[in-house]
Coordinates of C-alpha atoms and ligand atoms in Angstrom, one line a residue:
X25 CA 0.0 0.0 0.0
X26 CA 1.2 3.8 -0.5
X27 CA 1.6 6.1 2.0
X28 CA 1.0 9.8 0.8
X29 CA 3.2 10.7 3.7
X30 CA 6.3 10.6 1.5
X31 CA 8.2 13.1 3.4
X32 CA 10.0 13.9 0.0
X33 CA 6.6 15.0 -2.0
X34 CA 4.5 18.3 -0.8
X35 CA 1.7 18.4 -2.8
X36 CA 1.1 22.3 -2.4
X37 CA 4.8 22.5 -4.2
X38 CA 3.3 19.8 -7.2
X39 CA 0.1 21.7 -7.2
X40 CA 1.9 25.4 -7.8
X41 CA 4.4 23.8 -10.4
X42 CA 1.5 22.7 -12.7
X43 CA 0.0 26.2 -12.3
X44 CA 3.1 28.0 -13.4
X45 CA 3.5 25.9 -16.4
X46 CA 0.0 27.2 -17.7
X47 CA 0.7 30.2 -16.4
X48 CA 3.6 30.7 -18.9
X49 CA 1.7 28.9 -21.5
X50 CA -0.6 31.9 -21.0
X51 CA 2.3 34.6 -20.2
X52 CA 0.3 35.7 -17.0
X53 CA 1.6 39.0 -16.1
X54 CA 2.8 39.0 -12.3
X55 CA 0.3 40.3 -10.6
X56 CA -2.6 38.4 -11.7
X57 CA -0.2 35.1 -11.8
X58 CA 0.3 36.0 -8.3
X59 CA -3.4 36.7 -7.1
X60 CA -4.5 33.3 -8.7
X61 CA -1.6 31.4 -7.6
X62 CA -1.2 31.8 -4.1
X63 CA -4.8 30.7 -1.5
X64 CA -6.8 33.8 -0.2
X65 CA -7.8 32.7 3.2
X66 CA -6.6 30.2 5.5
X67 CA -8.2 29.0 8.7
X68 CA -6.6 26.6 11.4
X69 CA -8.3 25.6 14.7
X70 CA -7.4 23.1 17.5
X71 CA -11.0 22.3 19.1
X72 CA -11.8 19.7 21.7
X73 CA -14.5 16.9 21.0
X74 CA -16.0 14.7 23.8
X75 CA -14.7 11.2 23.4
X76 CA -16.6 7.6 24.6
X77 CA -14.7 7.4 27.5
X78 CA -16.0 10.8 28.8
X79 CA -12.5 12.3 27.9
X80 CA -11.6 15.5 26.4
X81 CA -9.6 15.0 22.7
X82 CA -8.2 17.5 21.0
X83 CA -8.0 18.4 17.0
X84 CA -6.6 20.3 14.6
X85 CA -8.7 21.3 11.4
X86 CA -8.0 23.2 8.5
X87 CA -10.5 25.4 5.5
X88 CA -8.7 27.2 3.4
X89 CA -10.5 29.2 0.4
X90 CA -7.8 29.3 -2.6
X91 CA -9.7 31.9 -4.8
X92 CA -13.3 33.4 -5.1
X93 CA -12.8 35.4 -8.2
X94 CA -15.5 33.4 -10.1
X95 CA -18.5 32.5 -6.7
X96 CA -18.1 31.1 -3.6
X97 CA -15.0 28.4 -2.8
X98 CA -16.2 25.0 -3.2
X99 CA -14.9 21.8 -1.7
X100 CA -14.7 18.8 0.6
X101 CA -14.0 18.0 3.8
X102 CA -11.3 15.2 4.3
X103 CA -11.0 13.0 7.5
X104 CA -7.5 11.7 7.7
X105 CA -4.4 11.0 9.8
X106 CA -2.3 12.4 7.2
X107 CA -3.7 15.7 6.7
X108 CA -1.8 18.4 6.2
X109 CA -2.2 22.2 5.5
X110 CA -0.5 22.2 2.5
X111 CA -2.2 19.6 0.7
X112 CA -5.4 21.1 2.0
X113 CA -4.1 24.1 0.4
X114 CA -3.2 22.0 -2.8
X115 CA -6.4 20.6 -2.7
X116 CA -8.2 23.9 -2.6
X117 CA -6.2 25.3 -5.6
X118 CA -7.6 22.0 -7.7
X119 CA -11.3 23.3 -6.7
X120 CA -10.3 26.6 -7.8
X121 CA -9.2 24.9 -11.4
X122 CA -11.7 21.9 -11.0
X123 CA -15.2 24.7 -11.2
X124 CA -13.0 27.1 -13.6
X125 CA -12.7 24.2 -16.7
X126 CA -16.0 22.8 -16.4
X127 CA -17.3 26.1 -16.3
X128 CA -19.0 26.0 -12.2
X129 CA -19.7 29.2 -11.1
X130 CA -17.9 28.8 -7.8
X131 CA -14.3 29.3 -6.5
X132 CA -11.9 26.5 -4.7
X133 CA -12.1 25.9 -1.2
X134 CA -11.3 22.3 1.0
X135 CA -11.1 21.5 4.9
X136 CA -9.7 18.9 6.7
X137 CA -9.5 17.1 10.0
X138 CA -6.1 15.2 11.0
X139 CA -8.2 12.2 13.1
X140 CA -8.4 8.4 12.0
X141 CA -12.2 7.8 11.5
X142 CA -11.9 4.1 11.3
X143 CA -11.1 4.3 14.9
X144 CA -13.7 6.3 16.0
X145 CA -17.6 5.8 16.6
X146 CA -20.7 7.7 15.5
X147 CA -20.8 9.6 18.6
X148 CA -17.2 10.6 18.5
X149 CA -17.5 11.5 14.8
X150 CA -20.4 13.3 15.8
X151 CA -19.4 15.2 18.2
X152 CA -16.0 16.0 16.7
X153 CA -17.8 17.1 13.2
X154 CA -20.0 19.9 15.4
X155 CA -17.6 20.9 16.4
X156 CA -15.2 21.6 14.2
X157 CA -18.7 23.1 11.9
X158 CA -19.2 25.4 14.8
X159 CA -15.6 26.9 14.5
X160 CA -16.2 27.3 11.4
X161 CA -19.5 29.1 11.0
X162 CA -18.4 32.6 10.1
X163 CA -15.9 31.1 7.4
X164 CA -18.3 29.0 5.8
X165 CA -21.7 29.8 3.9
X166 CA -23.7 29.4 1.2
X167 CA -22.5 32.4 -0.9
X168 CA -19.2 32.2 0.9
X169 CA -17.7 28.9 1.1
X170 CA -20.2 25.8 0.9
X171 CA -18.1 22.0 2.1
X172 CA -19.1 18.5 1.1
X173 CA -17.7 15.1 1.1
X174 CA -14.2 13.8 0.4
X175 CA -12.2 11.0 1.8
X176 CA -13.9 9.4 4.8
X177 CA -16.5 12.2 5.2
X178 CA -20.2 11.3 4.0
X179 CA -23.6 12.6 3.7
X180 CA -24.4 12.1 7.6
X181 CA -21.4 13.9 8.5
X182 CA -22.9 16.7 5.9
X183 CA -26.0 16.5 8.0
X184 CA -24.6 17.5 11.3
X185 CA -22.7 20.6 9.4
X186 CA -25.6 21.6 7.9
X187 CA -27.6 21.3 11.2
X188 CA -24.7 22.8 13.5
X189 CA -24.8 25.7 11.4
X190 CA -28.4 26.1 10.9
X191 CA -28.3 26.1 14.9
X192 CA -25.9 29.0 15.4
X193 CA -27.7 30.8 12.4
X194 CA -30.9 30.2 13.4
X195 CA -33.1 29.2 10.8
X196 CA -32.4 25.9 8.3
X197 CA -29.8 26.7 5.6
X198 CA -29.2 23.6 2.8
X199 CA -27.2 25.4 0.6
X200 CA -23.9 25.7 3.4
X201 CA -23.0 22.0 2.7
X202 CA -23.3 20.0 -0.6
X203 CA -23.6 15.8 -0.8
X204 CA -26.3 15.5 2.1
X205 CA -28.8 13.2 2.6
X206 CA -32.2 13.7 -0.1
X207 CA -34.4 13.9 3.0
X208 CA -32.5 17.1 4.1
X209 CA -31.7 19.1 0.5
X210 CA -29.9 16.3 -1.3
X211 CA -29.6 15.8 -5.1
X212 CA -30.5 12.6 -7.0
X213 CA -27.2 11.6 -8.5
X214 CA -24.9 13.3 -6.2
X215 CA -23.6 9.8 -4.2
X216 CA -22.7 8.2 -7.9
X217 CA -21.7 11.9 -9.5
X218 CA -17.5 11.7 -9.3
X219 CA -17.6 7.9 -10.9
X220 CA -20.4 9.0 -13.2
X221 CA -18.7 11.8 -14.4
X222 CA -15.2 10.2 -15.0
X223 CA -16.6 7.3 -16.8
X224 CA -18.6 10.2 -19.2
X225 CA -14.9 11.5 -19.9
X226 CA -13.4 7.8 -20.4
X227 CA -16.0 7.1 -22.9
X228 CA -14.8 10.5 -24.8
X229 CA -11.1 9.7 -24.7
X230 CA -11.9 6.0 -25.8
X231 CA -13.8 7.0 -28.8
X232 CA -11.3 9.9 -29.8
X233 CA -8.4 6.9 -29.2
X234 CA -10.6 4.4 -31.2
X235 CA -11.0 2.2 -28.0
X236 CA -13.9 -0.2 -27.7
X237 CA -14.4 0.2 -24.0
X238 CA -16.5 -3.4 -24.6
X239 CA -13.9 -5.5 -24.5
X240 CA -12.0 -3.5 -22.5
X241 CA -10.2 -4.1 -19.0
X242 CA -10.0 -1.6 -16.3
X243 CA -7.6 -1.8 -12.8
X244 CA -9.5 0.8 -9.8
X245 CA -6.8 1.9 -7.2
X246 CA -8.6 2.9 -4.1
X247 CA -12.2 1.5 -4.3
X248 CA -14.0 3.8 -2.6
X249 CA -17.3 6.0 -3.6
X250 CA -15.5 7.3 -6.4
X251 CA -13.6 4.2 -7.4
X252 CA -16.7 1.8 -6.7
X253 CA -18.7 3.8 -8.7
X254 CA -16.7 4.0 -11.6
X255 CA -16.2 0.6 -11.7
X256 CA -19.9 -0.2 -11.7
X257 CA -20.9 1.9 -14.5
X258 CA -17.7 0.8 -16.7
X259 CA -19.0 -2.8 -16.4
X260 CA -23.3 -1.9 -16.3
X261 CA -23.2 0.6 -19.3
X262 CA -20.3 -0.5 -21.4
X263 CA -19.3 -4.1 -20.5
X264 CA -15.7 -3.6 -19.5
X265 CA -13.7 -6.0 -17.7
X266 CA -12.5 -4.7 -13.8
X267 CA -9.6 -7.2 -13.2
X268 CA -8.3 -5.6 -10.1
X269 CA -8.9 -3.3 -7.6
X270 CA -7.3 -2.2 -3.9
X271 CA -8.6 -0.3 -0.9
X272 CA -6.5 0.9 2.4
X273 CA -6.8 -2.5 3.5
X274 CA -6.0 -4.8 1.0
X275 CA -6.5 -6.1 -2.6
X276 CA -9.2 -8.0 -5.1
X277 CA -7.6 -9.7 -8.5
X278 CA -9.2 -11.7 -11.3
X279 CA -7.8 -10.9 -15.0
X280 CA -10.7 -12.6 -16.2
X281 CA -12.8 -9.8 -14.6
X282 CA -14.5 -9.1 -10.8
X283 CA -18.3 -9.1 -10.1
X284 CA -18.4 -5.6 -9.0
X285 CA -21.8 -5.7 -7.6
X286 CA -20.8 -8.3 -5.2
X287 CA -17.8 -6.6 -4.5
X288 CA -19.5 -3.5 -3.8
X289 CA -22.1 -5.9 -1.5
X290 CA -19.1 -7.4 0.1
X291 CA -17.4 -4.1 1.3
X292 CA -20.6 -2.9 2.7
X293 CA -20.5 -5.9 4.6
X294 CA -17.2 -6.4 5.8
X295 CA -15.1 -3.4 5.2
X296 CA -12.7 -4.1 2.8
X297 CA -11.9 -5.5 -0.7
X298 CA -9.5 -8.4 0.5
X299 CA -10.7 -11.8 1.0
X300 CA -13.5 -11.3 -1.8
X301 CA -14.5 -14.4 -3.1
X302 CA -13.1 -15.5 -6.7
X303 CA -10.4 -13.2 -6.0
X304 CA -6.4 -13.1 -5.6
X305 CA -4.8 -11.1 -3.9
X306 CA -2.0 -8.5 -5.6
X307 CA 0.6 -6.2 -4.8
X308 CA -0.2 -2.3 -5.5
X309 CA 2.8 -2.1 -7.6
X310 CA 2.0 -5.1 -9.8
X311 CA -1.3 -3.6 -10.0
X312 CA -0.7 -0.7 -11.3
X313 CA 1.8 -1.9 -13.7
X314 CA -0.8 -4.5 -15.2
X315 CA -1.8 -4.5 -19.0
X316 CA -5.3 -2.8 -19.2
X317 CA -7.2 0.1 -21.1
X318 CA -7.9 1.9 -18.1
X319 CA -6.5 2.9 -15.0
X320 CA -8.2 4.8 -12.3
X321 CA -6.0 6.2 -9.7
X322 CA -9.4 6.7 -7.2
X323 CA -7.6 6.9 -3.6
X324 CA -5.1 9.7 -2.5
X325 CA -1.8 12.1 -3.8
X326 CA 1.3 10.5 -4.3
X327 CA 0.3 7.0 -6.2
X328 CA 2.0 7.4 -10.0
X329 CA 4.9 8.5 -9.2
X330 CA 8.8 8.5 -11.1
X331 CA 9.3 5.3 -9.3
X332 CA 6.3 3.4 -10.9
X333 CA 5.6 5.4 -14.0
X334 CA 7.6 3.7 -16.6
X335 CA 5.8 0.9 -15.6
X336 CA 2.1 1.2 -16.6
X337 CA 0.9 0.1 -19.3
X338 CA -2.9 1.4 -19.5
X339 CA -4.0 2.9 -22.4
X340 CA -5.9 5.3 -20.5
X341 CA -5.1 7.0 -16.5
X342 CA -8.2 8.5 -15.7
X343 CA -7.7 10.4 -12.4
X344 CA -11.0 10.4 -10.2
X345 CA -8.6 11.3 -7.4
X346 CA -7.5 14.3 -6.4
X347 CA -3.1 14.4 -7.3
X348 CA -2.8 11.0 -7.9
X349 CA 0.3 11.4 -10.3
X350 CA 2.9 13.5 -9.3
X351 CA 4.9 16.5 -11.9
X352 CA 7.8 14.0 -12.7
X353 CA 5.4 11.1 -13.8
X354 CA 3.1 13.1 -15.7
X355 CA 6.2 13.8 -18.0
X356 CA 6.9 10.0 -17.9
X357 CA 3.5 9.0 -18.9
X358 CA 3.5 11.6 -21.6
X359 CA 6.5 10.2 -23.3
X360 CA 5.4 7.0 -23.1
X361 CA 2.0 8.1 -25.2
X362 CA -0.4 7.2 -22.0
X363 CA -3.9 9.2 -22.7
X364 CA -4.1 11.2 -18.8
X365 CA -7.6 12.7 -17.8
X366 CA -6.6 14.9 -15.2
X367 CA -8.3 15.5 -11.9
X368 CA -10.0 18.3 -12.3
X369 CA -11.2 17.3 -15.6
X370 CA -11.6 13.7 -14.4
X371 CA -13.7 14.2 -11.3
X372 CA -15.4 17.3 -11.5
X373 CA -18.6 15.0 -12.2
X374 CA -18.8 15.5 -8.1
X375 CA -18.5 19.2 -8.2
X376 CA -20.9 19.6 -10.9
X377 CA -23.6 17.9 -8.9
X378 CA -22.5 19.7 -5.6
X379 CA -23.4 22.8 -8.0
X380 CA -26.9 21.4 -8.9
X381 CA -27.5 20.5 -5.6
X382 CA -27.1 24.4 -4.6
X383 CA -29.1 25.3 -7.3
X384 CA -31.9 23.4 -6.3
X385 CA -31.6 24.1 -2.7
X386 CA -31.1 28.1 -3.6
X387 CA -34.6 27.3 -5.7
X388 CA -36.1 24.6 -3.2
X389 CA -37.3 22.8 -6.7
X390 CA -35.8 19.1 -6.9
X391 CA -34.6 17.7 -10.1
X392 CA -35.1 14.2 -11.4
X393 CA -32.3 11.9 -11.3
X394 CA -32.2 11.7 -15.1
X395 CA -32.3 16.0 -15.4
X396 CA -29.3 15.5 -13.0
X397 CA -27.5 13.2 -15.3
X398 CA -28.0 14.8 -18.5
X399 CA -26.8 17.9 -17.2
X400 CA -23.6 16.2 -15.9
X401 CA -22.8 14.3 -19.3
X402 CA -22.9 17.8 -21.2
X403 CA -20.7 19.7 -18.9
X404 CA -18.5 16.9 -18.8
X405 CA -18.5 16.0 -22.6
X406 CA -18.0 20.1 -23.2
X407 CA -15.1 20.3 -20.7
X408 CA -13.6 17.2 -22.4
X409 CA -13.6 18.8 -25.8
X410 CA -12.1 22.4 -24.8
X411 CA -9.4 20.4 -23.1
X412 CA -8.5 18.2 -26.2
X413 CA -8.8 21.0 -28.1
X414 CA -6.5 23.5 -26.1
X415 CA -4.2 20.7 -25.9
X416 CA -3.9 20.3 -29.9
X417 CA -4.0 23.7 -30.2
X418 CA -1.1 24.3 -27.6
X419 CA 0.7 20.5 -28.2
X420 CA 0.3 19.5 -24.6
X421 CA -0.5 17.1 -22.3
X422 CA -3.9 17.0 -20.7
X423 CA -3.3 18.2 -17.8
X424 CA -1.4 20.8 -18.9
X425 CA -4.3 21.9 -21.6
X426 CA -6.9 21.6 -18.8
X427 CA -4.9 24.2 -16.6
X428 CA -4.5 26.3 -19.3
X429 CA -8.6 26.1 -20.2
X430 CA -9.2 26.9 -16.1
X431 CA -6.1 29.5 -15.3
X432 CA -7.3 31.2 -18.4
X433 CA -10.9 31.6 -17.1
X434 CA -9.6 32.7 -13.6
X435 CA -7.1 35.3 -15.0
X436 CA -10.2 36.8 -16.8
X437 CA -12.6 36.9 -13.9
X438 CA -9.6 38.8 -11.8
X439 CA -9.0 41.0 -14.8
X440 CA -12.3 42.2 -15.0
X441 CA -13.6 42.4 -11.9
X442 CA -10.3 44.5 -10.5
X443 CA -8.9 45.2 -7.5
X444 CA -10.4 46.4 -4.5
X445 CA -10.9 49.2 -3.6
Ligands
NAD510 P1 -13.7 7.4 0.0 O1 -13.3 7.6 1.4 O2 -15.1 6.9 -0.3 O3 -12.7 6.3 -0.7 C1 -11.3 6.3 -0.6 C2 -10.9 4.9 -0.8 O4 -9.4 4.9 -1.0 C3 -11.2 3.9 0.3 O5 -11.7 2.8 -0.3 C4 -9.9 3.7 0.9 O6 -9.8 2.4 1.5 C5 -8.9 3.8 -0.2 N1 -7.6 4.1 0.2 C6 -7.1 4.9 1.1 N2 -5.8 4.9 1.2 C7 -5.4 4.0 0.3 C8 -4.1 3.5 -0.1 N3 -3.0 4.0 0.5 N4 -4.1 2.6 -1.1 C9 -5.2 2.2 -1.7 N5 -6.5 2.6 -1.4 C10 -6.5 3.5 -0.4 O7 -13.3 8.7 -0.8 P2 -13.8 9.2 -2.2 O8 -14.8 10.3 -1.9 O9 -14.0 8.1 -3.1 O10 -12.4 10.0 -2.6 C11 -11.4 9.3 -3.3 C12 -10.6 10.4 -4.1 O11 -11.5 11.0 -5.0 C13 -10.0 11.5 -3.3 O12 -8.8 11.9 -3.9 C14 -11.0 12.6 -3.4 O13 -10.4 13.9 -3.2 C15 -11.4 12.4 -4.8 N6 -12.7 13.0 -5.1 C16 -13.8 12.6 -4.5 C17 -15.0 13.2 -4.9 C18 -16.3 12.8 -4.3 O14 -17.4 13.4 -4.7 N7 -16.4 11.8 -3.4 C19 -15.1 14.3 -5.8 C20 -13.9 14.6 -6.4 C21 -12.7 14.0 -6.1

């Protein structure tokens, strides 16, 4: 398993490296390279939580908003024992770039808690969630900065946000949190958006690389809601092959494909991946390095790396995680003629529903699951295309094309809107 706690790799550093690169493309003059480069606001609190033994624990919690040029920031709220404030601060720049190439009217903005959730019960998550919401209640907002689920954070945990700050506001707000329940200001499609969405790009970059996704194979690092999900829809609505997949915990392997439903069933039910029946076990690196059309990096930073770049061999990395594949190995992969969809092409199918969601909450007026979808595949499928385009137009990679595409759109909302006062 990898670690994202290489002490060698900052993602803040990677994240900033990739923006200059577009910058240049673009020949950002200073000041406005600066203002979109660096994050605007950054909060960090230590708070206490009550803990099952009656005990006092404390925290330490991060939001940072990276740039509001175009709306509000927009972005998760991670749970993790590796958190730190810089890759919260990397992570909020991607939202920032994320909303700006799909064309979202928001801004970038993440959080995160440094606490091991898989250690902790509902009570203490509880508890620990209200009250790092109420620290944050006069950061957050719905036309300020509006959270929502990322890596071991869910729609209950959105639940108590959105109640805890409804309490110190005093009257019910849905729109500060996106990725809640439906019975409290949900959207249909919302759970399923990030797979959804990056298997609406694959299906673009198959057909432009003359791919029949059919017959394909697919490997899922990290099978989590946005891995799982992916992998479903690869196999309901095109028939491809998943031959592997890992989680935190361990590992699921069968080249002549896994039944994803019952693997889905299965982690519900225990956990984890490992141990699935019909299934071998394999090594991360030997996963990654397998023969297969597509790979979807779906966990955390730091998994294609220099190390293991040379090595892979899919036709396709589609990045439904945030900084899977670091500076180095995106160079790597280039060379070696991999097709990348980056991250915040790749999974703003999450964002984009997060958006609806605060539309509809903004309009109390619920949209059918199929209005939801439709939307989704055009923004996706019209993000896709500007980014292929930009890229033929400039001759680079992906990721570099889809910075350019969002930078660009950034650079013009600061441009116009000035500097105040
Ligand atoms: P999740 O908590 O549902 O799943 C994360 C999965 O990664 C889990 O299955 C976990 O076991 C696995 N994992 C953790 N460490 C691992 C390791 N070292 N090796 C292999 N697997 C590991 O989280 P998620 O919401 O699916 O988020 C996954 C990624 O997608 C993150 O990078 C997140 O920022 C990104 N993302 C999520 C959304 C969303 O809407 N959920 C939207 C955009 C981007």
């Amino acid at each position: 398993m990898i670690s994202n706690s290489n002490a060698t790799y900052n993602p803040w550093h990677a994240a900033m490296q990739v923006f200059d690169s577009a910058a240049d493309i673009l020949q950002l003059d200073e000041g406005v390279r600066n203002r979109a480069k660096y994050t605007e606001r950054e909060l960090t609190v230590n708070f206490p939580a009550k803990m099952r033994d009656g005990k006092i624990q404390m925290f330490t919690g991060y939001r940072v908003q990276h740039n509001t040029a175009r709306g509000p920031a927009k972005g998760g709220i991670r749970y993790h024992p590796d958190v730190t404030l810089d890759e919260v601060r990397a992570l909020a720049s991607w939202m920032t770039w994320k909303c700006a190439v799909v064309g979202i009217p928001f801004g970038g903005g993440k959080g995160g808690v440094i606490c091991n959730p898989k250690e902790m019960n509902l009570l203490e998550l509880e508890s620990m969630t209200r009250r790092f919401a109420s620290e944050l209640v006069g950061f957050i907002g719905p036309d300020r900065d509006i959270p929502a689920p990322d890596v071991y954070t869910n729609p209950q945990i959105m639940a108590w946000i959105m109640d805890t700050y409804s309490m110190h506001v005093g009257h019910s707000v849905m729109g500060v949190v996106t990725g809640k329940p439906l019975s409290i200001g949900g959207s249909k499609g919302r759970v399923e958006a990030t797979g959804r969405g990056c298997v609406y790009v694959i299906t673009e970059a198959a057909k432009h690389l003359n791919l029949n996704l059919t017959e394909g194979t697919a490997v899922v690092q990290g099978f989590g809601n946005a891995g799982s999900i992916a992998a479903l829809l690869l196999v309901a609505e095109h028939g491809a092959k998943i031959i592997a997949v890992n989680d935190s915990s361990g590992s699921a392997y069968n080249p002549n494909g896994l039944d994803i439903p019952g693997l889905i069933a299965y982690k519900a039910e225990t956990g984890h991946v490992k141990g699935f029946p019909g299934s071998d076990k394999i090594r991360e690196e030997e996963m990654l390095a397998l023969p297969c059309d597509v790979l979807i990096p779906a966990a955390l930073e730091n998994v294609i790396t220099a190390q293991n770049a040379a090595k892979i061999k899919a036709r396709i990395v589609a990045e439904a995680a945030n900084g899977p594949t670091t500076p180095e190995a995106d160079k790597i992969l280039y060379e070696k003629g991999v097709f990348l969809l980056p991250d915040i092409l790749a999974n703003a199918g999450g964002v984009t529903v997060s958006y609806f969601e605060w539309v509809q909450n903004n309009y109390c007026f619920f949209w059918k699951e199929k209005d939801v979808n439709e939307n989704l595949h055009d923004i996706m499928i019209n993000g896709f295309e500007e980014v292929l385009k930009t890229a033929q137009k400039h001759k680079v990679d992906m990721r570099r094309a889809a910075y350019v595409v969002a930078v660009n759109r950034v650079a013009e909302a600061i441009r116009v809107r000035g500097i105040y006062p």
